[in-house]
Structure formats: C-alpha cells, structure tokens
CSV table of C-alpha atoms and ligand atoms in Angstrom, one decimal:
chain,number,residue,atom,x,y,z
A,1,UNK,CA,0.0,0.0,0.0
A,2,UNK,CA,1.2,3.5,-0.8
A,3,UNK,CA,2.4,4.7,2.6
A,4,UNK,CA,5.9,5.7,2.1
A,5,UNK,CA,7.7,7.9,-0.3
A,6,UNK,CA,11.2,7.9,-1.7
A,7,UNK,CA,13.6,10.9,-2.1
A,8,UNK,CA,11.8,12.2,-5.1
A,9,UNK,CA,8.4,12.1,-3.4
A,10,UNK,CA,7.1,9.1,-5.2
A,11,UNK,CA,4.9,6.5,-3.4
A,12,UNK,CA,6.5,3.2,-2.8
A,13,UNK,CA,4.6,-0.1,-2.6
A,14,UNK,CA,6.9,-2.4,-0.7
A,15,UNK,CA,7.1,-2.9,3.0
A,16,UNK,CA,4.6,-4.0,5.5
A,17,UNK,CA,1.2,-2.3,4.9
A,18,UNK,CA,0.2,0.3,7.5
A,19,UNK,CA,-3.3,0.1,6.2
A,20,UNK,CA,-5.6,-2.8,5.7
A,21,UNK,CA,-4.5,-3.9,2.3
A,22,UNK,CA,-7.8,-5.7,1.6
A,23,UNK,CA,-9.8,-2.6,2.3
A,24,UNK,CA,-7.9,-0.6,-0.4
A,25,UNK,CA,-8.3,-3.2,-3.1
A,26,UNK,CA,-11.8,-4.4,-2.3
A,27,UNK,CA,-13.2,-2.1,-5.0
A,28,UNK,CA,-11.0,-1.9,-8.1
A,29,UNK,CA,-10.3,-0.1,-10.2
A,30,UNK,CA,-9.6,2.6,-7.6
A,31,UNK,CA,-7.5,5.7,-7.6
A,32,UNK,CA,-5.6,6.3,-4.4
A,33,UNK,CA,-4.1,9.7,-3.6
A,34,UNK,CA,-1.6,10.9,-0.9
A,35,UNK,CA,-2.9,14.2,0.3
A,36,UNK,CA,0.2,14.8,2.4
A,37,UNK,CA,2.5,14.5,-0.6
A,38,UNK,CA,0.2,16.9,-2.6
A,39,UNK,CA,0.4,19.5,0.2
A,40,UNK,CA,4.2,19.1,0.4
A,41,UNK,CA,4.4,19.6,-3.4
A,42,UNK,CA,2.5,22.9,-3.1
A,43,UNK,CA,4.7,24.1,-0.2
A,44,UNK,CA,7.9,23.3,-2.2
A,45,UNK,CA,6.6,25.2,-5.2
A,46,UNK,CA,5.5,28.2,-3.1
A,47,UNK,CA,8.9,28.4,-1.3
A,48,UNK,CA,10.5,29.1,-4.7
A,49,UNK,CA,8.9,32.5,-4.6
A,50,UNK,CA,10.9,33.3,-1.5
A,51,UNK,CA,8.2,35.3,0.2
A,52,UNK,CA,7.3,37.6,-2.7
A,53,UNK,CA,3.7,38.1,-3.7
A,54,UNK,CA,2.6,35.4,-6.1
A,55,UNK,CA,-0.3,33.1,-6.9
A,56,UNK,CA,-0.2,29.4,-7.6
A,57,UNK,CA,-3.5,28.9,-9.4
A,58,UNK,CA,-3.9,25.1,-9.4
A,59,UNK,CA,-5.3,23.8,-12.7
A,60,UNK,CA,-8.3,22.0,-11.4
A,61,UNK,CA,-8.7,20.0,-14.6
A,62,UNK,CA,-5.7,17.8,-13.5
A,63,UNK,CA,-7.7,16.5,-10.5
A,64,UNK,CA,-10.9,18.0,-9.4
A,65,UNK,CA,-11.6,15.8,-6.4
A,66,UNK,CA,-12.9,17.9,-3.4
A,67,UNK,CA,-10.2,16.6,-0.9
A,68,UNK,CA,-7.5,17.5,-3.4
A,69,UNK,CA,-8.7,21.0,-4.2
A,70,UNK,CA,-9.4,21.6,-0.5
A,71,UNK,CA,-5.9,20.4,0.5
A,72,UNK,CA,-4.3,22.8,-2.1
A,73,UNK,CA,-6.6,25.7,-1.1
A,74,UNK,CA,-5.5,25.2,2.6
A,75,UNK,CA,-1.9,25.5,1.4
A,76,UNK,CA,-2.7,28.9,-0.1
A,77,UNK,CA,-3.2,27.9,-3.7
A,78,UNK,CA,-5.8,29.5,-6.0
A,79,UNK,CA,-7.4,27.9,-9.0
A,80,UNK,CA,-7.2,27.9,-12.7
A,81,UNK,CA,-10.6,26.7,-14.0
A,82,UNK,CA,-11.9,26.0,-17.5
A,83,UNK,CA,-15.7,25.6,-17.0
A,84,UNK,CA,-18.5,26.8,-14.9
A,85,UNK,CA,-18.5,23.4,-13.1
A,86,UNK,CA,-14.8,23.6,-12.3
A,87,UNK,CA,-15.4,27.2,-11.0
A,88,UNK,CA,-18.1,25.9,-8.7
A,89,UNK,CA,-15.8,23.1,-7.4
A,90,UNK,CA,-13.0,25.6,-6.7
A,91,UNK,CA,-15.3,28.0,-4.9
A,92,UNK,CA,-17.0,25.2,-3.0
A,93,UNK,CA,-13.6,23.8,-1.9
A,94,UNK,CA,-12.7,27.1,-0.3
A,95,UNK,CA,-10.7,28.9,-3.0
A,96,UNK,CA,-11.4,32.7,-2.7
A,97,UNK,CA,-12.9,34.2,-5.8
A,98,UNK,CA,-9.9,36.6,-5.7
A,99,UNK,CA,-7.6,33.7,-6.3
A,100,UNK,CA,-9.4,32.2,-9.4
A,101,UNK,CA,-8.6,32.6,-13.0
A,102,UNK,CA,-10.8,31.2,-15.7
A,103,UNK,CA,-9.2,30.1,-19.0
A,104,UNK,CA,-10.9,28.6,-22.1
A,105,UNK,CA,-11.4,29.4,-25.7
A,106,UNK,CA,-15.2,29.1,-25.7
A,107,UNK,CA,-16.7,30.2,-22.4
A,108,UNK,CA,-20.5,30.2,-22.5
A,109,UNK,CA,-22.5,33.3,-21.4
A,110,UNK,CA,-23.8,31.5,-18.3
A,111,UNK,CA,-20.2,30.5,-17.3
A,112,UNK,CA,-19.0,34.1,-17.8
A,113,UNK,CA,-22.0,35.2,-15.6
A,114,UNK,CA,-21.0,32.8,-12.8
A,115,UNK,CA,-17.4,34.2,-12.9
A,116,UNK,CA,-18.7,37.7,-12.7
A,117,UNK,CA,-21.1,36.9,-9.9
A,118,UNK,CA,-18.5,35.3,-7.6
A,119,UNK,CA,-17.7,37.2,-4.4
A,120,UNK,CA,-17.8,40.9,-4.1
A,121,UNK,CA,-16.2,41.7,-7.5
A,122,UNK,CA,-16.1,38.5,-9.5
A,123,UNK,CA,-13.1,36.3,-9.9
A,124,UNK,CA,-9.5,37.5,-10.1
A,125,UNK,CA,-9.5,37.3,-13.9
A,126,UNK,CA,-11.3,36.0,-16.9
A,127,UNK,CA,-8.6,35.0,-19.3
A,128,UNK,CA,-9.3,36.5,-22.7
A,129,UNK,CA,-8.4,34.0,-25.4
A,130,UNK,CA,-9.4,35.9,-28.6
A,131,UNK,CA,-10.0,39.5,-29.7
A,132,UNK,CA,-13.5,38.3,-30.5
A,133,UNK,CA,-14.2,37.3,-26.9
A,134,UNK,CA,-13.6,40.8,-25.5
A,135,UNK,CA,-16.9,42.4,-26.6
A,136,UNK,CA,-18.7,39.3,-25.3
A,137,UNK,CA,-17.1,39.6,-21.8
A,138,UNK,CA,-17.8,43.3,-21.8
A,139,UNK,CA,-21.5,42.7,-22.6
A,140,UNK,CA,-21.9,40.2,-19.8
A,141,UNK,CA,-20.1,42.7,-17.4
A,142,UNK,CA,-22.5,45.4,-18.5
A,143,UNK,CA,-25.5,43.1,-17.9
A,144,UNK,CA,-24.2,42.2,-14.5
A,145,UNK,CA,-23.4,45.8,-13.7
A,146,UNK,CA,-19.9,44.8,-12.7
A,147,UNK,CA,-16.4,45.5,-14.0
A,148,UNK,CA,-14.9,42.3,-15.3
A,149,UNK,CA,-11.3,41.9,-14.3
A,150,UNK,CA,-9.6,40.3,-17.3
A,151,UNK,CA,-6.2,39.0,-18.3
A,152,UNK,CA,-5.1,38.6,-21.9
A,153,UNK,CA,-3.8,35.1,-22.6
A,154,UNK,CA,-1.3,35.5,-25.3
A,155,UNK,CA,-0.3,32.8,-27.7
A,156,UNK,CA,3.4,33.6,-27.9
A,157,UNK,CA,3.9,31.5,-31.1
A,158,UNK,CA,6.8,29.5,-29.7
A,159,UNK,CA,8.4,27.4,-32.4
A,160,UNK,CA,6.7,24.0,-32.2
A,161,UNK,CA,10.0,22.1,-31.9
A,162,UNK,CA,11.0,24.3,-28.9
A,163,UNK,CA,8.0,22.9,-27.0
A,164,UNK,CA,9.5,19.5,-25.9
A,165,UNK,CA,6.2,17.7,-25.4
A,166,UNK,CA,3.6,15.6,-27.1
A,167,UNK,CA,1.8,17.3,-30.0
A,168,UNK,CA,-1.6,17.0,-28.3
A,169,UNK,CA,-0.5,18.9,-25.3
A,170,UNK,CA,1.6,21.7,-26.9
A,171,UNK,CA,-0.6,24.8,-27.0
A,172,UNK,CA,1.7,27.8,-27.4
A,173,UNK,CA,2.5,27.5,-31.1
A,174,UNK,CA,0.7,29.4,-33.9
A,175,UNK,CA,-1.4,26.5,-35.1
A,176,UNK,CA,-3.1,26.1,-31.8
A,177,UNK,CA,-6.6,27.3,-31.0
A,178,UNK,CA,-5.4,28.8,-27.7
A,179,UNK,CA,-4.8,32.4,-26.8
A,180,UNK,CA,-4.7,35.8,-28.5
A,181,UNK,CA,-2.2,35.5,-31.4
A,182,UNK,CA,0.9,37.5,-30.6
A,183,UNK,CA,0.2,39.7,-33.7
A,184,UNK,CA,-3.3,40.5,-32.4
A,185,UNK,CA,-2.2,41.6,-28.8
A,186,UNK,CA,-2.0,45.3,-29.7
A,187,UNK,CA,-5.6,45.2,-31.1
A,188,UNK,CA,-6.8,43.3,-28.0
A,189,UNK,CA,-5.2,45.9,-25.8
A,190,UNK,CA,-6.9,48.7,-27.8
A,191,UNK,CA,-10.3,47.0,-27.3
A,192,UNK,CA,-9.8,46.3,-23.6
A,193,UNK,CA,-8.7,49.9,-23.2
A,194,UNK,CA,-11.9,51.1,-24.8
A,195,UNK,CA,-14.1,49.0,-22.6
A,196,UNK,CA,-12.0,50.0,-19.6
A,197,UNK,CA,-12.8,53.6,-20.3
A,198,UNK,CA,-16.5,52.7,-19.9
A,199,UNK,CA,-15.9,50.8,-16.6
A,200,UNK,CA,-16.8,47.4,-18.1
A,201,UNK,CA,-13.3,45.8,-18.1
A,202,UNK,CA,-10.1,46.2,-16.1
A,203,UNK,CA,-6.9,44.6,-17.4
A,204,UNK,CA,-5.3,43.0,-14.4
A,205,UNK,CA,-2.9,40.5,-16.0
A,206,UNK,CA,-1.2,39.2,-19.1
A,207,UNK,CA,-0.5,35.5,-19.4
A,208,UNK,CA,0.3,32.5,-21.5
A,209,UNK,CA,0.2,28.8,-21.2
A,210,UNK,CA,2.2,27.0,-23.8
A,211,UNK,CA,1.8,23.3,-23.1
A,212,UNK,CA,2.2,20.5,-20.6
A,213,UNK,CA,4.7,18.0,-19.3
A,214,UNK,CA,7.8,20.0,-20.1
A,215,UNK,CA,10.9,18.2,-19.0
A,216,UNK,CA,13.1,21.2,-19.7
A,217,UNK,CA,12.6,24.8,-18.8
A,218,UNK,CA,13.7,26.2,-22.2
A,219,UNK,CA,10.4,26.4,-24.1
A,220,UNK,CA,8.6,27.7,-20.9
A,221,UNK,CA,11.2,30.5,-20.5
A,222,UNK,CA,11.1,31.3,-24.2
A,223,UNK,CA,7.4,31.9,-24.0
A,224,UNK,CA,7.7,33.9,-20.8
A,225,UNK,CA,10.3,36.2,-22.4
A,226,UNK,CA,7.9,36.9,-25.3
A,227,UNK,CA,5.1,37.5,-22.8
A,228,UNK,CA,7.3,39.9,-20.8
A,229,UNK,CA,8.2,41.8,-23.9
A,230,UNK,CA,4.5,42.3,-24.7
A,231,UNK,CA,3.9,43.3,-21.0
A,232,UNK,CA,6.5,46.1,-21.4
A,233,UNK,CA,4.8,47.4,-24.4
A,234,UNK,CA,1.4,47.3,-22.7
A,235,UNK,CA,2.8,49.2,-19.7
A,236,UNK,CA,4.4,51.8,-22.0
A,237,UNK,CA,0.8,52.8,-23.0
A,238,UNK,CA,0.5,54.2,-19.5
A,239,UNK,CA,-3.2,53.2,-19.6
A,240,UNK,CA,-3.4,50.0,-17.6
A,241,UNK,CA,-3.1,51.1,-14.0
A,242,UNK,CA,-4.8,47.8,-12.8
A,243,UNK,CA,-2.1,45.5,-14.3
A,244,UNK,CA,-0.9,43.5,-11.4
A,245,UNK,CA,0.3,40.1,-12.6
A,246,UNK,CA,2.1,38.1,-15.2
A,247,UNK,CA,0.9,34.5,-15.7
A,248,UNK,CA,3.4,32.2,-17.2
A,249,UNK,CA,1.0,29.2,-17.1
A,250,UNK,CA,1.4,25.6,-16.0
A,251,UNK,CA,3.2,22.7,-17.7
A,252,UNK,CA,5.9,21.7,-15.3
A,253,UNK,CA,6.7,18.0,-16.1
A,254,UNK,CA,7.0,15.1,-13.8
A,255,UNK,CA,9.1,11.9,-14.0
A,256,UNK,CA,7.0,9.2,-15.6
A,257,UNK,CA,10.1,7.0,-15.6
A,258,UNK,CA,12.1,8.6,-18.3
A,259,UNK,CA,13.3,11.4,-16.1
A,260,UNK,CA,12.4,15.0,-15.6
A,261,UNK,CA,15.5,17.0,-14.6
A,262,UNK,CA,13.9,20.3,-13.5
A,263,UNK,CA,11.8,20.3,-10.4
A,264,UNK,CA,8.7,22.6,-10.6
A,265,UNK,CA,10.6,25.1,-8.5
A,266,UNK,CA,13.2,25.4,-11.2
A,267,UNK,CA,10.6,26.7,-13.6
A,268,UNK,CA,9.8,29.4,-11.1
A,269,UNK,CA,13.4,30.4,-10.5
A,270,UNK,CA,14.0,30.6,-14.2
A,271,UNK,CA,11.0,32.9,-14.9
A,272,UNK,CA,11.7,35.1,-11.9
A,273,UNK,CA,15.2,35.7,-13.3
A,274,UNK,CA,13.7,36.5,-16.7
A,275,UNK,CA,11.2,38.9,-15.2
A,276,UNK,CA,13.9,40.7,-13.4
A,277,UNK,CA,15.9,41.0,-16.6
A,278,UNK,CA,12.8,42.5,-18.2
A,279,UNK,CA,12.5,45.1,-15.4
A,280,UNK,CA,9.1,43.8,-14.5
A,281,UNK,CA,9.6,42.9,-10.8
A,282,UNK,CA,6.7,45.3,-9.9
A,283,UNK,CA,4.3,42.7,-11.3
A,284,UNK,CA,3.5,39.6,-9.4
A,285,UNK,CA,3.9,36.1,-10.9
A,286,UNK,CA,1.1,33.8,-11.3
A,287,UNK,CA,1.5,30.1,-12.4
A,288,UNK,CA,-1.1,27.5,-13.3
A,289,UNK,CA,0.4,24.1,-12.5
A,290,UNK,CA,-1.9,21.0,-12.5
A,291,UNK,CA,0.1,17.8,-13.2
A,292,UNK,CA,3.1,18.7,-11.1
A,293,UNK,CA,1.1,19.2,-7.9
A,294,UNK,CA,-0.8,15.9,-8.1
A,295,UNK,CA,0.5,13.6,-10.8
A,296,UNK,CA,3.1,11.6,-8.8
A,297,UNK,CA,0.9,11.3,-5.8
A,298,UNK,CA,-1.9,9.2,-7.1
A,299,UNK,CA,-2.0,5.6,-8.3
A,300,UNK,CA,-4.6,3.5,-10.0
A,301,UNK,CA,-5.1,0.2,-8.2
A,302,UNK,CA,-6.3,-2.6,-10.4
A,303,UNK,CA,-7.1,-6.3,-10.0
A,304,UNK,CA,-5.7,-8.9,-12.5
A,305,UNK,CA,-8.6,-10.6,-14.1
A,306,UNK,CA,-6.7,-13.2,-16.0
A,307,UNK,CA,-3.7,-13.9,-18.2
A,308,UNK,CA,-3.4,-15.1,-21.8
A,309,UNK,CA,-0.5,-16.3,-23.8
A,310,UNK,CA,-0.3,-15.9,-27.6
A,311,UNK,CA,2.4,-16.2,-30.3
A,312,UNK,CA,3.2,-12.8,-31.9
A,313,UNK,CA,5.2,-13.5,-35.0
A,314,UNK,CA,6.3,-16.8,-33.5
A,315,UNK,CA,7.4,-15.1,-30.2
A,316,UNK,CA,5.4,-16.0,-27.1
A,317,UNK,CA,3.6,-13.0,-25.6
A,318,UNK,CA,2.3,-12.8,-22.1
A,319,UNK,CA,-0.8,-10.7,-21.6
A,320,UNK,CA,-1.9,-9.5,-18.2
A,321,UNK,CA,-5.6,-8.5,-18.3
A,322,UNK,CA,-6.5,-6.1,-15.6
A,323,UNK,CA,-9.8,-4.6,-14.5
A,324,UNK,CA,-8.7,-1.0,-15.3
A,325,UNK,CA,-9.1,0.2,-18.9
A,326,UNK,CA,-8.5,3.2,-21.1
A,327,UNK,CA,-11.8,4.6,-19.9
A,328,UNK,CA,-10.3,4.8,-16.4
A,329,UNK,CA,-6.9,6.1,-17.5
A,330,UNK,CA,-6.9,7.5,-21.0
A,331,UNK,CA,-3.4,8.9,-21.2
A,332,UNK,CA,-1.7,5.8,-22.8
A,333,UNK,CA,-4.4,5.5,-25.4
A,334,UNK,CA,-4.5,9.2,-26.2
A,335,UNK,CA,-0.8,10.3,-25.9
A,336,UNK,CA,1.1,7.0,-26.0
A,337,UNK,CA,1.9,7.7,-22.4
A,338,UNK,CA,3.7,5.1,-20.4
A,339,UNK,CA,2.7,4.7,-16.7
A,340,UNK,CA,4.9,2.4,-14.8
A,341,UNK,CA,3.1,-0.6,-13.4
A,342,UNK,CA,4.2,-2.4,-10.2
A,343,UNK,CA,2.8,-5.4,-8.5
A,344,UNK,CA,1.1,-4.9,-5.1
A,345,UNK,CA,3.0,-7.0,-2.6
A,346,UNK,CA,2.5,-7.4,1.1
A,347,UNK,CA,5.9,-8.8,1.7
A,348,UNK,CA,8.9,-6.6,1.1
A,349,UNK,CA,10.0,-7.4,-2.4
A,350,UNK,CA,13.5,-8.3,-1.3
A,351,UNK,CA,12.1,-11.1,0.9
A,352,UNK,CA,10.9,-13.2,-2.0
A,353,UNK,CA,12.8,-14.4,-5.0
A,354,UNK,CA,11.0,-12.8,-7.9
A,355,UNK,CA,11.9,-13.2,-11.6
A,356,UNK,CA,10.5,-10.4,-13.7
A,357,UNK,CA,9.4,-11.1,-17.2
A,358,UNK,CA,7.8,-8.8,-19.8
A,359,UNK,CA,4.0,-8.6,-19.5
A,360,UNK,CA,1.9,-6.7,-22.0
A,361,UNK,CA,-0.7,-5.1,-19.7
A,362,UNK,CA,-4.1,-4.4,-21.2
A,363,UNK,CA,-7.6,-3.5,-20.0
A,364,UNK,CA,-11.0,-5.0,-20.8
A,365,UNK,CA,-12.2,-2.3,-23.2
A,366,UNK,CA,-12.9,-3.4,-26.8
A,367,UNK,CA,-10.2,-1.1,-28.4
A,368,UNK,CA,-6.7,-2.1,-29.4
A,369,UNK,CA,-5.5,1.2,-27.8
A,370,UNK,CA,-6.7,-0.1,-24.4
A,371,UNK,CA,-3.1,-1.1,-23.8
A,372,UNK,CA,-0.8,0.0,-21.0
A,373,UNK,CA,2.3,-1.3,-22.7
A,374,UNK,CA,5.1,-3.7,-21.8
A,375,UNK,CA,6.0,-4.0,-18.1
A,376,UNK,CA,8.5,-6.0,-16.2
A,377,UNK,CA,6.4,-8.0,-13.7
A,378,UNK,CA,6.8,-11.2,-11.8
A,379,UNK,CA,6.5,-14.4,-13.8
A,380,UNK,CA,3.8,-15.6,-11.5
A,381,UNK,CA,1.1,-13.0,-12.3
A,382,UNK,CA,0.3,-10.8,-9.3
A,383,UNK,CA,-3.3,-10.5,-8.0
A,384,UNK,CA,-3.2,-6.7,-8.0
A,385,UNK,CA,-1.1,-4.0,-9.7
A,386,UNK,CA,-0.7,-0.3,-9.3
A,387,UNK,CA,-0.4,2.1,-12.2
A,388,UNK,CA,1.9,4.8,-11.0
A,389,UNK,CA,1.8,8.6,-11.5
A,390,UNK,CA,-1.9,8.6,-12.2
A,391,UNK,CA,-2.8,11.5,-9.9
A,392,UNK,CA,-3.2,14.0,-12.8
A,393,UNK,CA,-5.5,13.6,-15.8
A,394,UNK,CA,-6.6,10.2,-14.7
A,395,UNK,CA,-10.0,10.3,-13.0
A,396,UNK,CA,-10.8,13.6,-14.6
A,397,UNK,CA,-10.6,12.2,-18.1
A,398,UNK,CA,-12.3,8.9,-17.3
A,399,UNK,CA,-15.3,8.0,-19.4
A,400,UNK,CA,-18.1,5.4,-19.3
A,401,UNK,CA,-17.2,3.8,-22.5
A,402,UNK,CA,-18.3,0.1,-22.8
A,403,UNK,CA,-20.7,0.7,-19.9
A,404,UNK,CA,-17.9,0.9,-17.4
A,405,UNK,CA,-18.7,3.0,-14.3
A,406,UNK,CA,-16.3,5.7,-12.9
A,407,UNK,CA,-13.6,4.2,-10.7
A,408,UNK,CA,-13.6,4.6,-6.9
A,409,UNK,CA,-11.3,7.2,-5.3
A,410,UNK,CA,-9.5,6.9,-2.0
A,411,UNK,CA,-7.7,9.7,-0.2
A,412,UNK,CA,-5.0,9.2,2.3
A,413,UNK,CA,-3.6,11.5,4.9
A,414,UNK,CA,-1.2,10.5,7.6
A,415,UNK,CA,-1.3,7.0,6.2
A,416,UNK,CA,-5.0,6.6,6.9
A,417,UNK,CA,-8.0,6.8,4.6
A,418,UNK,CA,-9.7,10.2,5.2
A,419,UNK,CA,-12.1,10.3,2.4
A,420,UNK,CA,-13.4,8.0,-0.4
A,421,UNK,CA,-15.9,7.9,-3.1
A,422,UNK,CA,-17.5,4.7,-4.3
A,423,UNK,CA,-17.2,3.5,-7.8
A,424,UNK,CA,-20.0,4.5,-10.2
A,425,UNK,CA,-23.0,2.2,-10.3
A,426,UNK,CA,-23.1,0.0,-13.4
A,427,UNK,CA,-26.8,-0.7,-12.8
A,428,UNK,CA,-27.5,3.1,-12.9
A,429,UNK,CA,-25.8,3.3,-16.2
A,430,UNK,CA,-28.0,0.4,-17.6
A,431,UNK,CA,-31.2,2.1,-16.3
A,432,UNK,CA,-30.1,5.5,-17.7
A,433,UNK,CA,-29.5,4.0,-21.2
A,434,UNK,CA,-32.8,2.1,-21.2
A,435,UNK,CA,-34.8,5.0,-20.0
A,436,UNK,CA,-34.1,6.8,-23.3
A,437,UNK,CA,-35.8,4.1,-25.3
A,438,UNK,CA,-38.9,4.0,-23.1
A,439,UNK,CA,-39.5,7.7,-22.5
B,1,LLP,N1,-3.4,26.2,-17.6
B,1,LLP,C1,-4.1,26.0,-18.7
B,1,LLP,C2,-4.7,27.1,-19.4
B,1,LLP,C3,-4.1,24.7,-19.2
B,1,LLP,O1,-4.7,24.5,-20.4
B,1,LLP,C4,-3.5,23.7,-18.5
B,1,LLP,C5,-3.5,22.3,-19.0
B,1,LLP,C6,-2.8,24.0,-17.4
B,1,LLP,C7,-2.8,25.3,-16.9
B,1,LLP,C8,-2.1,22.9,-16.5
B,1,LLP,O2,-1.1,22.3,-17.1
B,1,LLP,P1,-0.1,21.3,-16.3
B,1,LLP,O3,0.6,22.0,-15.3
B,1,LLP,O4,-1.0,20.2,-15.8
B,1,LLP,O5,0.8,20.7,-17.4
B,1,LLP,N2,-4.6,15.6,-20.5
B,1,LLP,C9,-3.2,15.9,-20.8
B,1,LLP,C10,-2.7,17.3,-20.3
B,1,LLP,C11,-3.6,18.3,-20.9
B,1,LLP,C12,-3.2,19.7,-20.3
B,1,LLP,C13,-4.3,20.7,-20.7
B,1,LLP,N3,-4.1,22.0,-20.1
B,1,LLP,C14,-2.3,14.8,-20.2
B,1,LLP,O6,-2.9,13.9,-19.6
B,1,LLP,O7,-1.1,14.8,-20.3
C-alpha cells in the first residue's frame, strides 16, 4: 500500500502495509491519492517565490476531487478553471474568488456570468483567449453591472519544436486554437482599453500557457520572455493602472520513468530571473500548475482478471488483463503515455525471489488502444497491480465507454483513509441507457 515515499516524493509499494490492504483493493479499479504529498508539493513550489507576492493557481482539470482541491486551497493555492462546473468546485472547496482565473477558448455566457457573480467583485481574472471574446465579456459585465477583471492570454507562437512535449499537449505555437495570437495583442489591448474607459473591463494580467509535461525549462522560459516583452509594451501605454500580474502558465513536467531533470521550483526560479531582466519585478507572478502538484501522488489500483499467452510472429507473448481500462486512465491511449506498473505486494519485495518477465498489460475495453504497454512484472502473475503517476488527468478524463462505471477514489492523509468515493454504479448506467428508449 502507498504509505511511504522515496527521495523524489514518489509513493512506494513495498514494505509492511500500515493500512488494511484488503480494504484498499476491495473495490477496483480505484484511484488512491496521498494528500500529504500533494500538500508538500505545493509548499515546495510556493517556497521558490521566497516570500514575494505570487499566486499558484492550481489547474483543477488535473484532479478536481474535493479533498485534493481543499488540500491545495488550505496550502494557499488559488485555482485555474476552464468551465462553470470547475469554477463551482474551486469556490466550493474554499478557494477565494480573488484567487481564481478562468481560461478557455469558448466560455458560455452563463459561465461568464458565474465568474462575474462570484464574491464581491467577481473572480480575479477571466482570461481573454481571442479578440472576438472581448466584446462578449464586456457585454456580460454590463448586464451584471460589474467591472470584469480580465487578463489577456497571449499565444506567444513559440516554435513547435521548442516545446518539448507531445503534439496533443503543446498549445503555445501558432497553429493552436489557444490564446490571442501574438500579432493581435495590440488590437486586443486597444479594445480592452476602450471597454475599460467605460468601466466594463479592467486589465489585471497578461499571461500565456504553452503546453504541458515540459521536461526542460527552455520552451517555458522562451514563452515567458515573449510575454514579458508584450507586457512592457502594454505598460508603455500608461493606460493600464490595474495591471498586477504576469501569468506564465502551467506545464511543469513530472518523471514518468524517463526522467524530468527540472523540479517545478526550477521553472519558477528561471522565470523570476527572466522577469527581473525585463525590469518587471513590480508585477506579481502567477503560475497554473496542474500535473506537477498531483501527478506523482496518485496511483490507480487494479485487479488482475486473467492472463493469456499468444504467439506474436512466433514469439510468445504474455498478456496481463486487468480490470482498469482506457476509460479509467486514458493517457496511454490518447498520448502513448507510459505509466509504470508495479505489483502490489504485502511482503517486502527483497524477501521473496522474484523473476520479472515482460508482460503486456491491457484493459477490458474493446479497443486495441486499451493497452498500457510492456512492463517487467513477476513471472507468477500478481493479484493486483498499481499504475503509477496517475494522480493527474486520470480520473478527470475517465469515461463510461463500454458501460464501465467511474472508478472509486480513496484519499490518504497520515497513512489513513480520510475520504473516499464509491465506484460508479453499473446498474444506474444500464437504467439510464434504457430509460431513453422507453421515454
Ligand atoms: N493552464 C491552462 C490554461 C491549461 O490548459 C493547462 C492544461 C494547465 C494550466 C495545466 O497544465 P499542467 O501544469 O497540468 O501541465 N490531459 C493531458 C494534459 C492536458 C493539459 C491541458 N491543459 C495529459 O494527460 O497529459
């Protein structure tokens, strides 16, 4: 059971269980999260600001579970949300409206209204992602009789190859749908300035978010440099007295097994240096990390249903069929991501002679992409396995494909279960599907 952590903060699964093992695996698939490790991750990141004003706006999309968002809120984190529902989770979990930013290329009017209605003056910032969006936000602000605080999310058009990550999660290049294109920022500033003069909008920030799972700080810092240049020209207009923060986005990578040399704090240190060089120390930094706060501190527990042996081109192949599928953890199917898989053992591993062989681990879903890849695992198939580093973009991306209910979630603090949610109900799914036919 995941009760101890190694030097890099990763959960380990060997050693005598401090928790009733059976209790944790009675309902699989189940996500298990270490709230202490998540809190420690937030503290380490915040320490990189060395006491200066800043905001760590946790990207709720990575893991929106109440206990996780509450834990991060208690550590002083704000939230980056991308829907009205995520906004409601953040506020409900105790994040102050003043610490919420709302990103997204296509926010509905009712979602903008909710952002404007929060607290005394709406959320900290609605992130403008297109010139076209500016009039829409101003119109909702007028209707709400409030001044909308906005930040312009710039697309800095970083060279695609400078963003060292998977194509599907690189967002700061000029073919992406995200952000105000660098060349349109001046026009966006003009329009915001016009609405500001009518008291409908106030420009409080400038930001960018250029992708996710960066394992080097280079692309991130490149983007920040471009952002800072744009911020200087915005400031030179002398028209934006409310401008308070620079948001360099999220994207700090974690080590999924192939290494990730920079720690999240290294990204902060690098952009603080860049901001000083740009002479912008008067503006506070805001960052939007999701994965790096939670990714390494959650695992997906799964039961082995059966094994199968086949010949693949004359070579024997061992398949390990588990009860977690691509609907529970979509990252391998969607991004060819590799999540390490370890057997759950009650005995310290050293105590038993184990020969590892290569198992191809797959789920029950009827798709070839329901495949977690090759993993060294004991020749005698284990009863249960844990898929590591599943704390971010695991449960939040789960689907009900093939009639599979949402997995259970279990939250640990101080080595004890402090919260849990039951797995979705397969019968409810059946009834829901059938009700359509008979309505
Ligand atoms: N801010 C914005 C505006 C974002 O779009 C994202 C992530 C973040 C912050 C947080 O990025 P992070 O620190 O987690 O890298 N499902 C993919 C990741 C998609 C990221 C989408 N945006 C995955 O499983 O790898």
